[in-house]
Amino acid sequence: MDFATRAIHAGQDADPTTGATIVPIYATSTYTQPAVGEHKGFDYSRTVNPTRLALETQLAALEEAQFASAFASGMAATSAVMNLLSAGDHVVVSDDLYGGTYRLFSRVLTRYGLSFTYVDMTSLERVREALQPTTKMLWLETPTNPLLRLIDIAAVAGLRRTGMIVAVDNTFATPYFQSPLALGADVVVHSTTKYIGGHSDVVGGIAITNDAALAESIKFHQNAVGGVPGPFDAFLTMRGAKTLAVRMREHERNAQAVATFLSERDDVAGVMYPGLTTHPQHELARRQMRGFGGMVSFTLHGPESRALDLAKRTRLFSLAESLGGVESLITHPARMTHGAIPKEERERRGVTDGLLRLSVGLESARDLIADLRQALDATRYEAGAPADPGIGDPPNPDRIPATQSAGAPTA
Ligand SMILES: *Cc1c(COP(=O)(O)O)cnc(C)c1O
């Protein structure tokens, strides 16, 4: 079956007891058993719940996989996958990644004896150099966040040694545009809070695999640790996921239009969108993905204050963390999503103070572009003005512009 059909039908059988067409919200923690040791496969809702099970079946089908475990958040799903490792294990991680993942790895999991090496995985050579005898996992996010670079999943998976797990955070691309398991990954993780839920009204996560042993271990941890979503959250996520195909097509169309508009402005320094032919990995994106997604990042000419000012002036693009909902959002990664990463480390990775990230929603593209145009015009910055402080160096309002300074030396 095709993607759109799977999204609507997988796991969505009519309710066996009433015929309800839509999977009910099974708000129950426990299940009545006719006799000791006899039940219908449901005993306690941390372990298994029919609404959650329907969601897991649906999302496994979207990744064309056999097994999925749902969690209360993307981070809980990531944490469950990391539970596959043991003290002493080493992980190679793509360095341009979700700030919360970096926080989990660097501030929580290192205390449990895991070690991490962050590398620019757009270079296979760097990944190869980072491998240690104890390396047990390769963790990658592509397109990367927030710089929207691409990692060649098949090539990185090709470096896997026996017993090593290749895990991909597929949140940005979604299963509609990218299938990491088919490219050689062992496990896929999603923050379903984003595109899969799609309406910014529920937090959730999922871990998906075709490997029965990994699936069993993740299921074990789901039950043992207990980071499960409630049935209402599972219901909302499932409802959102039914329209993933139509939404992603429209997100992409709008993102392409916004990226093209931005790239034609002379006060925009750079636009990052895999769908632009100027993107350094556009060819890889065409090969590895079935579309380019709805995220666009860009840098402005001018000081950081201009980026902050612009983020305040957009009206349709709400200034907010997160992404993937029907409404458009604008984020200043350095101070918001990636604030957990030390400034020096952040800048080394290219997440500069002048960078803005857009989650392009499903409003009319014309209205979105008009909104960005008014915000850009209102903060217009004349490149080459005498007191050009450059990105990342806030202007000093007390500084006298060189042209007015009567010959005084300027710093
Ligand atoms: C949001 C996000 C996460 C974390 O998911 P939560 O649902 O917020 O816990 C992980 N990875 C990526 C790429 C994300 O965007």
Short mmCIF file of C-alpha atoms and ligand atoms in Angstrom, two decimals:
data_model
loop_
_atom_site.label_atom_id
_atom_site.label_comp_id
_atom_site.label_asym_id
_atom_site.label_seq_id
_atom_site.Cartn_x
_atom_site.Cartn_y
_atom_site.Cartn_z
CA MET A 1 0.00 0.00 0.00
CA ASP A 2 1.10 3.54 -0.63
CA PHE A 3 2.14 5.92 2.14
CA ALA A 4 -1.09 7.96 2.29
CA THR A 5 -3.17 4.77 2.55
CA ARG A 6 -0.97 3.31 5.29
CA ALA A 7 -1.21 6.58 7.24
CA ILE A 8 -5.00 6.33 7.29
CA HIS A 9 -5.50 2.57 7.67
CA ALA A 10 -2.57 0.91 9.44
CA GLY A 11 -3.61 0.01 12.99
CA GLN A 12 -6.94 1.76 12.47
CA ASP A 13 -9.34 -1.19 12.36
CA ALA A 14 -12.86 -0.61 13.65
CA ASP A 15 -13.11 -1.20 17.39
CA PRO A 16 -13.85 -4.90 17.97
CA THR A 17 -16.30 -4.34 20.83
CA THR A 18 -18.51 -1.55 19.38
CA GLY A 19 -17.58 -1.13 15.74
CA ALA A 20 -16.41 2.44 16.42
CA THR A 21 -14.69 3.47 13.18
CA ILE A 22 -12.12 5.56 14.99
CA VAL A 23 -9.83 3.90 17.53
CA PRO A 24 -11.21 4.91 20.96
CA ILE A 25 -9.20 6.57 23.72
CA TYR A 26 -8.83 3.64 26.08
CA ALA A 27 -8.56 5.56 29.33
CA THR A 28 -7.83 2.61 31.55
CA SER A 29 -4.80 1.69 33.60
CA THR A 30 -5.75 -1.95 34.01
CA TYR A 31 -7.81 -4.76 32.45
CA THR A 32 -10.21 -7.22 34.08
CA GLN A 33 -9.02 -10.79 33.74
CA PRO A 34 -11.57 -13.65 33.62
CA ALA A 35 -9.20 -15.98 35.49
CA VAL A 36 -5.67 -15.85 36.83
CA GLY A 37 -3.25 -15.94 33.93
CA GLU A 38 -6.00 -15.34 31.33
CA HIS A 39 -6.33 -12.05 29.47
CA LYS A 40 -6.71 -10.68 25.95
CA GLY A 41 -3.11 -9.52 25.64
CA PHE A 42 -3.69 -6.47 27.84
CA ASP A 43 -2.76 -6.51 31.51
CA TYR A 44 -1.51 -3.06 32.57
CA SER A 45 -1.33 0.18 30.57
CA ARG A 46 2.33 0.98 31.16
CA THR A 47 3.01 -2.32 29.42
CA VAL A 48 0.33 -2.15 26.72
CA ASN A 49 -2.68 0.02 25.89
CA PRO A 50 -4.95 -0.41 22.83
CA THR A 51 -4.83 3.26 21.77
CA ARG A 52 -1.04 3.33 22.06
CA LEU A 53 -0.79 0.02 20.24
CA ALA A 54 -2.84 1.42 17.33
CA LEU A 55 -0.44 4.40 17.14
CA GLU A 56 2.59 2.10 17.22
CA THR A 57 1.14 -0.02 14.41
CA GLN A 58 0.37 3.07 12.33
CA LEU A 59 3.82 4.67 12.72
CA ALA A 60 5.71 1.39 12.16
CA ALA A 61 3.82 1.13 8.86
CA LEU A 62 4.89 4.66 7.88
CA GLU A 63 8.56 3.63 8.19
CA GLU A 64 7.70 0.30 6.49
CA ALA A 65 8.91 -1.42 9.63
CA GLN A 66 7.65 -4.21 11.84
CA PHE A 67 8.18 -2.80 15.33
CA ALA A 68 7.55 0.52 17.05
CA SER A 69 7.44 1.69 20.66
CA ALA A 70 5.76 4.99 21.54
CA PHE A 71 7.02 7.30 24.26
CA ALA A 72 5.87 10.36 26.16
CA SER A 73 8.33 12.59 24.26
CA GLY A 74 11.00 12.47 21.60
CA MET A 75 13.60 12.64 24.35
CA ALA A 76 12.06 9.63 26.12
CA ALA A 77 12.28 7.71 22.81
CA THR A 78 15.92 8.77 22.38
CA SER A 79 16.63 7.80 25.97
CA ALA A 80 15.10 4.33 25.40
CA VAL A 81 17.33 3.81 22.37
CA MET A 82 20.37 4.87 24.40
CA ASN A 83 19.35 2.26 26.99
CA LEU A 84 20.49 -0.31 24.42
CA LEU A 85 24.05 0.65 25.41
CA SER A 86 26.04 -0.13 28.56
CA ALA A 87 28.67 1.69 30.63
CA GLY A 88 31.95 1.85 28.74
CA ASP A 89 30.32 2.11 25.30
CA HIS A 90 31.24 4.92 22.95
CA VAL A 91 28.95 6.76 20.53
CA VAL A 92 29.83 8.81 17.46
CA VAL A 93 27.29 11.62 17.05
CA SER A 94 26.62 14.10 14.26
CA ASP A 95 27.66 17.48 15.64
CA ASP A 96 24.81 19.64 14.30
CA LEU A 97 21.99 18.16 16.31
CA TYR A 98 18.95 18.89 18.42
CA GLY A 99 20.04 20.77 21.56
CA GLY A 100 18.04 18.53 23.89
CA THR A 101 19.77 15.43 22.51
CA TYR A 102 23.14 17.05 23.14
CA ARG A 103 22.02 17.86 26.69
CA LEU A 104 20.88 14.26 27.33
CA PHE A 105 24.14 12.86 26.00
CA SER A 106 26.54 15.34 27.60
CA ARG A 107 24.86 16.02 30.97
CA VAL A 108 23.02 12.78 31.76
CA LEU A 109 24.44 9.80 29.92
CA THR A 110 28.12 10.61 30.42
CA ARG A 111 27.45 10.16 34.14
CA TYR A 112 26.44 6.57 33.38
CA GLY A 113 29.74 5.78 31.70
CA LEU A 114 28.85 6.39 28.06
CA SER A 115 31.19 8.55 26.03
CA PHE A 116 30.45 10.62 22.94
CA THR A 117 32.45 12.06 20.08
CA TYR A 118 30.75 14.78 18.03
CA VAL A 119 31.84 14.97 14.41
CA ASP A 120 30.79 16.65 11.22
CA MET A 121 29.21 13.59 9.62
CA THR A 122 28.97 15.25 6.22
CA SER A 123 32.58 14.01 6.05
CA LEU A 124 32.84 10.20 6.06
CA GLU A 125 36.52 10.55 6.84
CA ARG A 126 35.72 12.30 10.14
CA VAL A 127 33.31 9.51 11.10
CA ARG A 128 35.92 6.88 10.31
CA GLU A 129 38.55 8.72 12.38
CA ALA A 130 36.18 8.99 15.35
CA LEU A 131 35.53 5.24 15.58
CA GLN A 132 37.06 3.58 18.63
CA PRO A 133 37.26 -0.10 19.60
CA THR A 134 34.40 0.56 22.07
CA THR A 135 32.16 2.39 19.58
CA LYS A 136 28.75 0.75 19.76
CA MET A 137 26.52 3.32 18.12
CA LEU A 138 26.43 5.92 15.37
CA TRP A 139 23.78 8.57 16.07
CA LEU A 140 22.78 10.87 13.27
CA GLU A 141 20.26 13.53 12.48
CA THR A 142 19.69 14.50 8.84
CA PRO A 143 18.85 17.05 7.61
CA THR A 144 20.83 18.52 10.47
CA ASN A 145 19.37 21.03 12.87
CA PRO A 146 19.47 23.98 12.41
CA LEU A 147 21.91 24.18 9.49
CA LEU A 148 20.00 21.74 7.25
CA ARG A 149 23.09 19.94 6.02
CA LEU A 150 22.72 16.40 4.76
CA ILE A 151 24.42 13.27 6.04
CA ASP A 152 24.70 10.34 3.64
CA ILE A 153 22.88 7.69 5.69
CA ALA A 154 23.84 4.73 3.47
CA ALA A 155 27.52 5.73 3.44
CA VAL A 156 27.68 6.22 7.23
CA ALA A 157 25.81 2.95 7.81
CA GLY A 158 28.42 1.32 5.57
CA LEU A 159 31.05 2.06 8.27
CA ARG A 160 29.14 -0.02 10.81
CA ARG A 161 31.11 -2.84 12.41
CA THR A 162 29.46 -5.99 13.77
CA GLY A 163 27.36 -5.23 16.83
CA MET A 164 27.25 -1.49 16.16
CA ILE A 165 23.83 0.22 16.04
CA VAL A 166 23.08 2.94 13.50
CA ALA A 167 20.35 5.23 14.85
CA VAL A 168 18.77 8.06 12.88
CA ASP A 169 16.63 10.89 14.26
CA ASN A 170 14.21 11.27 11.32
CA THR A 171 12.12 14.07 12.85
CA PHE A 172 12.94 16.77 10.28
CA ALA A 173 12.54 14.68 7.13
CA THR A 174 9.59 12.54 8.34
CA PRO A 175 8.94 9.06 6.94
CA TYR A 176 7.14 10.72 4.03
CA PHE A 177 10.39 12.14 2.66
CA GLN A 178 13.08 9.78 4.02
CA SER A 179 13.37 6.09 4.93
CA PRO A 180 16.55 5.57 7.00
CA LEU A 181 15.85 1.87 7.62
CA ALA A 182 15.85 1.22 3.87
CA LEU A 183 19.19 3.10 3.69
CA GLY A 184 20.81 0.79 6.24
CA ALA A 185 19.93 2.27 9.65
CA ASP A 186 18.92 -0.08 12.48
CA VAL A 187 16.66 2.26 14.47
CA VAL A 188 14.70 5.39 13.64
CA VAL A 189 13.60 7.87 16.28
CA HIS A 190 11.01 10.63 15.87
CA SER A 191 9.83 13.45 18.01
CA THR A 192 6.16 12.97 17.05
CA THR A 193 5.62 16.38 18.65
CA LYS A 194 6.71 17.82 15.31
CA TYR A 195 5.45 16.87 11.83
CA ILE A 196 3.92 13.50 12.72
CA GLY A 197 1.53 15.02 15.29
CA GLY A 198 1.56 18.11 13.13
CA HIS A 199 -0.69 20.44 15.13
CA SER A 200 1.54 21.59 18.02
CA ASP A 201 -0.94 20.18 20.53
CA VAL A 202 0.82 17.08 21.86
CA VAL A 203 4.32 15.97 22.88
CA GLY A 204 5.46 12.45 21.98
CA GLY A 205 8.14 10.21 20.54
CA ILE A 206 8.59 6.88 18.82
CA ALA A 207 11.40 4.38 18.20
CA ILE A 208 11.02 2.17 15.13
CA THR A 209 13.05 -0.82 13.91
CA ASN A 210 12.96 -3.97 11.80
CA ASP A 211 15.40 -5.78 14.09
CA ALA A 212 13.43 -8.13 16.39
CA ALA A 213 16.13 -8.26 19.07
CA LEU A 214 16.48 -4.45 19.21
CA ALA A 215 12.69 -4.10 19.23
CA GLU A 216 12.40 -6.47 22.16
CA SER A 217 15.04 -4.60 24.12
CA ILE A 218 13.38 -1.22 23.42
CA LYS A 219 9.98 -2.66 24.42
CA PHE A 220 11.56 -4.01 27.61
CA HIS A 221 12.89 -0.55 28.47
CA GLN A 222 9.59 1.10 27.55
CA ASN A 223 7.93 -1.03 30.22
CA ALA A 224 10.79 -1.09 32.71
CA VAL A 225 11.51 2.67 32.65
CA GLY A 226 7.93 3.70 31.92
CA GLY A 227 8.20 6.82 29.73
CA VAL A 228 4.96 6.00 27.91
CA PRO A 229 2.39 8.36 26.38
CA GLY A 230 -1.14 8.35 27.77
CA PRO A 231 -4.02 7.20 25.56
CA PHE A 232 -5.22 10.75 24.85
CA ASP A 233 -1.75 11.75 23.61
CA ALA A 234 -1.60 8.59 21.51
CA PHE A 235 -5.01 9.44 20.01
CA LEU A 236 -4.01 13.01 19.09
CA THR A 237 -0.75 11.84 17.53
CA MET A 238 -2.55 9.16 15.53
CA ARG A 239 -5.13 11.64 14.29
CA GLY A 240 -2.40 14.02 13.18
CA ALA A 241 -0.38 11.31 11.45
CA LYS A 242 -3.30 10.39 9.18
CA THR A 243 -2.77 13.58 7.18
CA LEU A 244 1.04 13.48 7.12
CA ALA A 245 1.28 12.94 3.35
CA VAL A 246 -0.87 15.93 2.35
CA ARG A 247 0.69 18.16 4.96
CA MET A 248 4.27 17.35 3.98
CA ARG A 249 3.61 18.04 0.31
CA GLU A 250 2.24 21.46 1.20
CA HIS A 251 4.96 22.23 3.79
CA GLU A 252 7.50 21.54 1.08
CA ARG A 253 5.79 23.69 -1.54
CA ASN A 254 5.62 26.62 0.89
CA ALA A 255 9.20 26.12 2.11
CA GLN A 256 10.50 26.09 -1.45
CA ALA A 257 8.66 29.38 -2.14
CA VAL A 258 9.97 31.01 1.06
CA ALA A 259 13.54 29.80 0.45
CA THR A 260 13.45 31.16 -3.09
CA PHE A 261 12.14 34.53 -1.88
CA LEU A 262 14.84 34.80 0.80
CA SER A 263 17.62 33.82 -1.58
CA GLU A 264 16.65 36.73 -3.86
CA ARG A 265 17.05 39.36 -1.11
CA ASP A 266 20.35 41.21 -1.00
CA ASP A 267 20.07 41.80 2.76
CA VAL A 268 19.97 38.04 3.41
CA ALA A 269 23.49 36.61 3.68
CA GLY A 270 22.68 32.95 3.13
CA VAL A 271 19.72 30.57 2.82
CA MET A 272 19.90 26.92 3.83
CA TYR A 273 17.30 24.69 2.21
CA PRO A 274 18.12 21.31 0.64
CA GLY A 275 15.63 22.02 -2.17
CA LEU A 276 17.66 24.97 -3.50
CA THR A 277 20.01 23.98 -6.32
CA THR A 278 22.61 26.18 -4.58
CA HIS A 279 22.53 23.92 -1.48
CA PRO A 280 25.96 22.22 -1.34
CA GLN A 281 24.32 18.79 -0.96
CA HIS A 282 21.33 19.24 -3.22
CA GLU A 283 22.29 16.16 -5.24
CA LEU A 284 22.53 14.00 -2.10
CA ALA A 285 19.13 15.34 -1.00
CA ARG A 286 17.63 14.31 -4.34
CA ARG A 287 19.13 10.84 -4.00
CA GLN A 288 18.43 10.19 -0.34
CA MET A 289 15.11 11.98 0.18
CA ARG A 290 11.83 12.02 -1.68
CA GLY A 291 11.37 15.72 -0.94
CA PHE A 292 13.13 18.52 0.88
CA GLY A 293 10.91 19.22 3.87
CA GLY A 294 9.49 22.33 5.45
CA MET A 295 12.44 23.78 7.38
CA VAL A 296 14.41 26.78 6.10
CA SER A 297 17.32 28.48 7.88
CA PHE A 298 18.94 31.77 6.90
CA THR A 299 21.48 34.29 8.05
CA LEU A 300 21.11 38.03 7.82
CA HIS A 301 23.57 40.71 6.94
CA GLY A 302 24.00 42.85 10.01
CA PRO A 303 24.39 42.42 13.74
CA GLU A 304 22.68 39.87 15.96
CA SER A 305 20.28 42.58 17.09
CA ARG A 306 18.83 42.60 13.57
CA ALA A 307 18.05 38.88 13.76
CA LEU A 308 16.44 39.36 17.16
CA ASP A 309 14.48 42.36 15.89
CA LEU A 310 13.26 40.49 12.82
CA ALA A 311 12.12 37.53 14.92
CA LYS A 312 9.99 39.96 16.94
CA ARG A 313 8.44 41.64 13.92
CA THR A 314 7.01 38.70 12.01
CA ARG A 315 3.27 38.36 12.57
CA LEU A 316 2.36 35.05 10.96
CA PHE A 317 5.62 33.38 11.93
CA SER A 318 5.24 33.06 15.71
CA LEU A 319 8.41 33.37 17.71
CA ALA A 320 8.52 29.93 19.33
CA GLU A 321 10.58 26.80 19.77
CA SER A 322 9.48 23.61 18.05
CA LEU A 323 8.50 22.95 14.46
CA GLY A 324 6.35 20.87 12.20
CA GLY A 325 2.92 22.28 13.05
CA VAL A 326 0.39 23.76 10.62
CA GLU A 327 1.35 27.26 11.83
CA SER A 328 4.62 28.89 10.84
CA LEU A 329 7.27 29.47 13.49
CA ILE A 330 10.49 31.45 13.67
CA THR A 331 13.32 30.56 16.03
CA HIS A 332 16.65 32.10 16.98
CA PRO A 333 18.58 28.84 17.52
CA ALA A 334 21.58 30.32 19.34
CA ARG A 335 19.39 31.69 22.11
CA MET A 336 16.49 29.25 21.96
CA THR A 337 16.69 25.62 20.76
CA HIS A 338 20.49 25.46 20.96
CA GLY A 339 20.99 27.56 24.10
CA ALA A 340 22.11 24.39 25.94
CA ILE A 341 25.24 24.23 23.75
CA PRO A 342 28.12 26.43 24.97
CA LYS A 343 28.60 29.50 22.74
CA GLU A 344 32.08 28.56 21.59
CA GLU A 345 31.00 25.04 20.67
CA ARG A 346 27.90 26.41 18.94
CA GLU A 347 29.80 28.90 16.82
CA ARG A 348 32.36 26.28 15.88
CA ARG A 349 29.44 24.34 14.42
CA GLY A 350 28.12 27.35 12.50
CA VAL A 351 25.14 28.17 14.73
CA THR A 352 25.93 31.87 14.77
CA ASP A 353 24.02 34.66 16.49
CA GLY A 354 22.69 35.92 13.14
CA LEU A 355 21.02 32.62 12.24
CA LEU A 356 17.24 32.27 12.11
CA ARG A 357 15.28 29.07 11.54
CA LEU A 358 11.81 28.88 10.03
CA SER A 359 9.29 26.10 10.33
CA VAL A 360 7.23 26.93 7.27
CA GLY A 361 3.59 26.12 7.98
CA LEU A 362 0.51 25.59 5.87
CA GLU A 363 -0.71 29.18 5.54
CA SER A 364 -0.79 30.68 2.05
CA ALA A 365 2.76 31.05 0.71
CA ARG A 366 1.90 34.55 -0.50
CA ASP A 367 0.94 35.67 3.00
CA LEU A 368 4.05 34.08 4.51
CA ILE A 369 6.32 35.84 2.03
CA ALA A 370 4.56 39.18 2.61
CA ASP A 371 5.12 38.73 6.34
CA LEU A 372 8.84 38.06 5.90
CA ARG A 373 9.14 40.96 3.47
CA GLN A 374 7.67 43.49 5.92
CA ALA A 375 9.92 42.22 8.73
CA LEU A 376 13.02 42.36 6.52
CA ASP A 377 12.16 45.82 5.23
CA ALA A 378 11.48 47.12 8.73
CA THR A 379 14.93 45.95 9.87
CA ARG A 380 16.69 46.80 6.63
CA TYR A 381 20.41 46.88 7.11
CA GLU A 382 22.70 48.72 4.76
CA ALA A 383 25.59 46.39 4.13
CA GLY A 384 28.88 48.24 3.94
CA ALA A 385 27.70 51.08 6.20
CA PRO A 386 30.73 52.59 7.95
CA ALA A 387 30.03 51.12 11.37
CA ASP A 388 29.34 47.58 10.12
CA PRO A 389 29.80 45.61 13.33
CA GLY A 390 29.37 42.25 11.63
CA ILE A 391 27.27 39.31 12.69
CA GLY A 392 27.60 38.36 16.34
CA ASP A 393 28.85 41.77 17.44
CA PRO A 394 25.93 43.85 18.71
CA PRO A 395 26.16 47.51 17.66
CA ASN A 396 27.09 50.00 20.31
CA PRO A 397 24.41 52.74 20.20
CA ASP A 398 26.87 55.20 21.72
CA ARG A 399 29.47 54.70 19.05
CA ILE A 400 29.80 57.65 16.74
CA PRO A 401 29.61 56.60 13.09
CA ALA A 402 32.96 57.14 11.35
CA THR A 403 31.48 59.71 8.96
CA GLN A 404 30.49 62.01 11.86
CA SER A 405 33.53 61.55 14.02
CA ALA A 406 35.54 64.55 12.80
CA GLY A 407 38.64 62.55 12.06
CA ALA A 408 38.78 60.72 15.36
CA PRO A 409 40.27 57.24 14.97
CA THR A 410 37.62 54.50 14.97
CA ALA A 411 38.07 51.14 16.63
C1 LIG B 1 12.00 18.21 19.22
C2 LIG B 1 13.05 17.28 18.79
C3 LIG B 1 13.48 16.26 19.63
C4 LIG B 1 12.94 16.08 21.04
O1 LIG B 1 11.59 15.73 21.04
P1 LIG B 1 10.57 16.12 22.21
O2 LIG B 1 9.29 15.55 21.70
O3 LIG B 1 10.57 17.60 22.34
O4 LIG B 1 11.07 15.45 23.45
C5 LIG B 1 14.45 15.39 19.16
N1 LIG B 1 14.99 15.54 17.93
C6 LIG B 1 14.59 16.52 17.10
C7 LIG B 1 15.22 16.64 15.75
C8 LIG B 1 13.62 17.43 17.49
O5 LIG B 1 13.26 18.41 16.68
#
